[in-house]
Amino acid sequence: MSAFRTTTGRAFVRRAAVLASALVVLGTVASCGTGTGTEASGVTTVSDAGDASAVTASGRTADLATARCHTSELRARVGGVDPGAGQRNFPVVLTNVSSHACTLYGYPGAAFVDASGRQLGPDPKRSPGDAVRVALEPGESAWAGLRYSAPGISGARTATPAALRVTPPDERDSLKVPWTAGAVPVAGDFSAVFVTVLGEGTGP
């Protein structure tokens, strides 16, 4: 092979490498200009890059870095039963009682307890569902569904709780709500209790 061809080939490789590097830099700059969130169905999904805000299902913008709802800022209650097809369904409602907006995201913790605080039955199972970040202004509420098969139909072993212990997402402290809806399944066939993700409002 001649020296001319060798030199030309090396020059071509160097030019190709420089061009590839330039394209990588341009691609990086372009991606930085698009932001870190992607929008779908009115909800902004925040990436791990640290975007500080997101849009809730209602269209409000929430500061995600500092505005998570803490247990001390919330009040819990259980709504009336919605029976149907052998099921018992209850809305578990969390209301923002603070003086500022905060956000909730995901599943609440829930457990039936007796008068001494001892848990009755296993933890509820999580019903599949897409979580949305719910922004709550003072006085506004979010709710999750609590569901189980009616013990009289399922034949499950039951107990009568004194309270439902509710833990907001990502919190350690819980809230106790007096339970007045009678016996609940705690063991045996068809005894599972299910909880849904939190959504806006006070129930269906």
CSV table of C-alpha atoms in Angstrom, one decimal:
chain,number,residue,atom,x,y,z
A,1,MET,CA,0.0,0.0,0.0
A,2,SER,CA,1.3,3.5,-0.9
A,3,ALA,CA,2.2,6.2,1.7
A,4,PHE,CA,-0.5,8.4,0.1
A,5,ARG,CA,-3.2,5.9,0.7
A,6,THR,CA,-2.2,5.3,4.2
A,7,THR,CA,-2.0,9.0,5.1
A,8,THR,CA,-5.4,9.6,3.4
A,9,GLY,CA,-7.0,6.8,5.3
A,10,ARG,CA,-5.8,8.0,8.7
A,11,ALA,CA,-7.0,11.5,7.9
A,12,PHE,CA,-10.4,10.2,7.0
A,13,VAL,CA,-10.6,8.3,10.3
A,14,ARG,CA,-9.6,11.4,12.3
A,15,ARG,CA,-12.2,13.5,10.5
A,16,ALA,CA,-14.9,10.9,11.2
A,17,ALA,CA,-14.0,10.8,14.9
A,18,VAL,CA,-14.2,14.6,15.1
A,19,LEU,CA,-17.6,14.6,13.4
A,20,ALA,CA,-19.0,11.9,15.7
A,21,SER,CA,-17.8,13.8,18.8
A,22,ALA,CA,-19.5,17.0,17.5
A,23,LEU,CA,-22.8,15.1,17.0
A,24,VAL,CA,-22.7,13.8,20.5
A,25,VAL,CA,-22.2,17.3,21.9
A,26,LEU,CA,-25.0,18.7,19.8
A,27,GLY,CA,-27.3,15.9,20.9
A,28,THR,CA,-26.5,16.6,24.5
A,29,VAL,CA,-27.2,20.3,24.2
A,30,ALA,CA,-30.5,19.6,22.4
A,31,SER,CA,-31.6,17.2,25.1
A,32,CYS,CA,-30.8,19.7,27.9
A,33,GLY,CA,-33.1,22.2,26.2
A,34,THR,CA,-36.2,19.9,26.4
A,35,GLY,CA,-36.4,19.7,30.2
A,36,THR,CA,-36.6,16.6,32.4
A,37,GLY,CA,-40.4,16.0,32.4
A,38,THR,CA,-42.6,14.2,29.9
A,39,GLU,CA,-46.3,15.0,29.7
A,40,ALA,CA,-49.1,12.4,29.2
A,41,SER,CA,-52.8,12.8,29.8
A,42,GLY,CA,-52.3,16.1,31.6
A,43,VAL,CA,-49.8,14.6,34.1
A,44,THR,CA,-46.1,15.5,34.1
A,45,THR,CA,-43.9,12.6,35.0
A,46,VAL,CA,-40.8,13.8,36.8
A,47,SER,CA,-37.5,12.1,36.1
A,48,ASP,CA,-34.7,11.3,38.5
A,49,ALA,CA,-32.9,14.4,37.3
A,50,GLY,CA,-34.7,16.5,39.9
A,51,ASP,CA,-37.4,18.4,38.2
A,52,ALA,CA,-39.0,20.5,41.1
A,53,SER,CA,-42.6,20.6,39.9
A,54,ALA,CA,-45.3,18.5,38.4
A,55,VAL,CA,-48.9,19.0,37.2
A,56,THR,CA,-51.5,17.0,39.0
A,57,ALA,CA,-54.6,15.5,37.4
A,58,SER,CA,-56.5,18.7,38.2
A,59,GLY,CA,-53.9,20.8,36.3
A,60,ARG,CA,-52.4,22.5,39.4
A,61,THR,CA,-48.7,22.8,39.7
A,62,ALA,CA,-47.1,21.5,42.9
A,63,ASP,CA,-43.7,21.9,44.4
A,64,LEU,CA,-42.5,18.4,44.8
A,65,ALA,CA,-39.2,19.2,46.5
A,66,THR,CA,-40.7,20.6,49.7
A,67,ALA,CA,-44.5,20.1,49.7
A,68,ARG,CA,-45.1,16.4,50.6
A,69,CYS,CA,-47.9,16.0,53.0
A,70,HIS,CA,-46.9,14.9,56.5
A,71,THR,CA,-49.0,13.0,58.9
A,72,SER,CA,-49.3,16.0,61.3
A,73,GLU,CA,-50.8,18.0,58.4
A,74,LEU,CA,-53.6,15.6,57.6
A,75,ARG,CA,-56.9,14.3,59.1
A,76,ALA,CA,-58.2,10.8,58.2
A,77,ARG,CA,-61.7,9.5,58.1
A,78,VAL,CA,-63.6,6.5,56.6
A,79,GLY,CA,-66.6,7.2,54.5
A,80,GLY,CA,-69.8,5.2,54.3
A,81,VAL,CA,-69.9,1.6,53.0
A,82,ASP,CA,-70.7,1.1,49.3
A,83,PRO,CA,-71.9,-2.6,49.1
A,84,GLY,CA,-72.1,-4.4,45.8
A,85,ALA,CA,-71.7,-7.9,44.4
A,86,GLY,CA,-70.6,-9.5,47.7
A,87,GLN,CA,-68.0,-6.7,48.3
A,88,ARG,CA,-67.8,-4.0,51.0
A,89,ASN,CA,-66.1,-0.8,49.7
A,90,PHE,CA,-65.1,2.2,51.8
A,91,PRO,CA,-63.4,5.5,50.9
A,92,VAL,CA,-60.4,6.3,53.2
A,93,VAL,CA,-60.1,10.1,53.0
A,94,LEU,CA,-57.1,12.2,53.9
A,95,THR,CA,-57.7,15.9,54.3
A,96,ASN,CA,-55.1,18.7,54.3
A,97,VAL,CA,-55.7,20.5,57.6
A,98,SER,CA,-52.5,22.6,57.4
A,99,SER,CA,-52.3,26.3,56.2
A,100,HIS,CA,-50.3,25.4,53.1
A,101,ALA,CA,-50.5,23.2,50.0
A,102,CYS,CA,-48.9,19.8,50.0
A,103,THR,CA,-48.9,16.7,47.8
A,104,LEU,CA,-49.7,13.0,48.2
A,105,TYR,CA,-48.6,10.2,45.9
A,106,GLY,CA,-49.2,6.5,45.9
A,107,TYR,CA,-50.8,4.1,48.4
A,108,PRO,CA,-51.7,4.8,52.0
A,109,GLY,CA,-50.9,2.2,54.6
A,110,ALA,CA,-53.9,0.7,56.4
A,111,ALA,CA,-54.4,-1.8,59.1
A,112,PHE,CA,-57.3,-2.9,61.4
A,113,VAL,CA,-56.4,-2.7,65.1
A,114,ASP,CA,-58.1,-3.7,68.3
A,115,ALA,CA,-58.5,-1.4,71.4
A,116,SER,CA,-54.9,-2.1,72.5
A,117,GLY,CA,-53.5,-1.2,69.1
A,118,ARG,CA,-52.7,-4.8,68.0
A,119,GLN,CA,-53.1,-5.4,64.3
A,120,LEU,CA,-55.9,-7.7,63.2
A,121,GLY,CA,-55.1,-9.7,60.1
A,122,PRO,CA,-52.4,-9.1,57.5
A,123,ASP,CA,-51.6,-5.8,55.8
A,124,PRO,CA,-54.0,-5.0,52.9
A,125,LYS,CA,-52.9,-5.9,49.4
A,126,ARG,CA,-52.4,-3.2,46.9
A,127,SER,CA,-54.8,-3.1,44.0
A,128,PRO,CA,-53.0,-2.4,40.7
A,129,GLY,CA,-53.4,1.2,39.6
A,130,ASP,CA,-51.6,4.2,38.1
A,131,ALA,CA,-50.6,6.7,40.8
A,132,VAL,CA,-50.9,10.4,40.2
A,133,ARG,CA,-49.4,13.1,42.4
A,134,VAL,CA,-52.3,14.8,44.1
A,135,ALA,CA,-51.9,18.5,45.1
A,136,LEU,CA,-54.0,19.5,48.1
A,137,GLU,CA,-54.8,23.1,49.0
A,138,PRO,CA,-55.8,23.6,52.7
A,139,GLY,CA,-59.1,21.9,53.3
A,140,GLU,CA,-58.9,19.7,50.2
A,141,SER,CA,-58.9,15.9,50.3
A,142,ALA,CA,-57.6,12.8,48.6
A,143,TRP,CA,-59.1,9.3,48.9
A,144,ALA,CA,-58.1,5.6,48.5
A,145,GLY,CA,-60.5,2.7,48.3
A,146,LEU,CA,-60.6,-0.1,50.9
A,147,ARG,CA,-62.3,-3.3,49.8
A,148,TYR,CA,-62.9,-6.8,51.0
A,149,SER,CA,-65.4,-9.6,50.5
A,150,ALA,CA,-68.4,-9.6,52.7
A,151,PRO,CA,-67.6,-12.1,55.5
A,152,GLY,CA,-71.1,-13.5,55.6
A,153,ILE,CA,-70.7,-14.6,52.0
A,154,SER,CA,-67.0,-15.5,51.9
A,155,GLY,CA,-67.0,-17.5,55.2
A,156,ALA,CA,-63.7,-16.0,56.3
A,157,ARG,CA,-62.8,-15.8,60.0
A,158,THR,CA,-63.6,-12.3,61.4
A,159,ALA,CA,-62.8,-9.9,64.1
A,160,THR,CA,-64.3,-6.5,65.0
A,161,PRO,CA,-61.7,-3.7,65.0
A,162,ALA,CA,-61.7,-0.7,67.3
A,163,ALA,CA,-60.0,1.4,64.7
A,164,LEU,CA,-58.4,1.6,61.2
A,165,ARG,CA,-54.8,2.8,61.4
A,166,VAL,CA,-54.0,4.9,58.3
A,167,THR,CA,-50.5,5.9,57.3
A,168,PRO,CA,-50.0,8.5,54.6
A,169,PRO,CA,-47.5,7.6,51.8
A,170,ASP,CA,-43.8,7.9,52.8
A,171,GLU,CA,-44.7,8.6,56.4
A,172,ARG,CA,-44.0,6.6,59.6
A,173,ASP,CA,-46.6,8.2,61.9
A,174,SER,CA,-50.2,7.0,61.5
A,175,LEU,CA,-53.7,8.3,62.2
A,176,LYS,CA,-56.3,6.2,64.0
A,177,VAL,CA,-59.9,6.3,62.8
A,178,PRO,CA,-62.6,4.7,64.9
A,179,TRP,CA,-64.1,1.7,63.1
A,180,THR,CA,-67.9,1.5,63.3
A,181,ALA,CA,-68.7,-0.8,60.3
A,182,GLY,CA,-68.6,-4.1,62.2
A,183,ALA,CA,-66.7,-7.3,61.7
A,184,VAL,CA,-64.0,-7.6,59.0
A,185,PRO,CA,-62.2,-10.7,57.6
A,186,VAL,CA,-58.9,-11.5,59.2
A,187,ALA,CA,-58.1,-15.1,58.2
A,188,GLY,CA,-59.2,-18.0,56.0
A,189,ASP,CA,-60.4,-18.1,52.4
A,190,PHE,CA,-61.3,-14.9,50.6
A,191,SER,CA,-60.1,-12.8,53.7
A,192,ALA,CA,-57.8,-10.5,51.8
A,193,VAL,CA,-58.3,-6.8,52.1
A,194,PHE,CA,-57.3,-4.5,49.2
A,195,VAL,CA,-56.4,-0.8,49.1
A,196,THR,CA,-56.1,1.4,46.0
A,197,VAL,CA,-53.9,4.4,45.1
A,198,LEU,CA,-54.9,7.8,46.3
A,199,GLY,CA,-56.9,10.0,44.0
A,200,GLU,CA,-58.5,13.5,44.2
A,201,GLY,CA,-61.7,14.1,46.2
A,202,THR,CA,-63.6,12.2,48.9
A,203,GLY,CA,-64.7,9.1,47.0
A,204,PRO,CA,-66.8,7.9,44.1
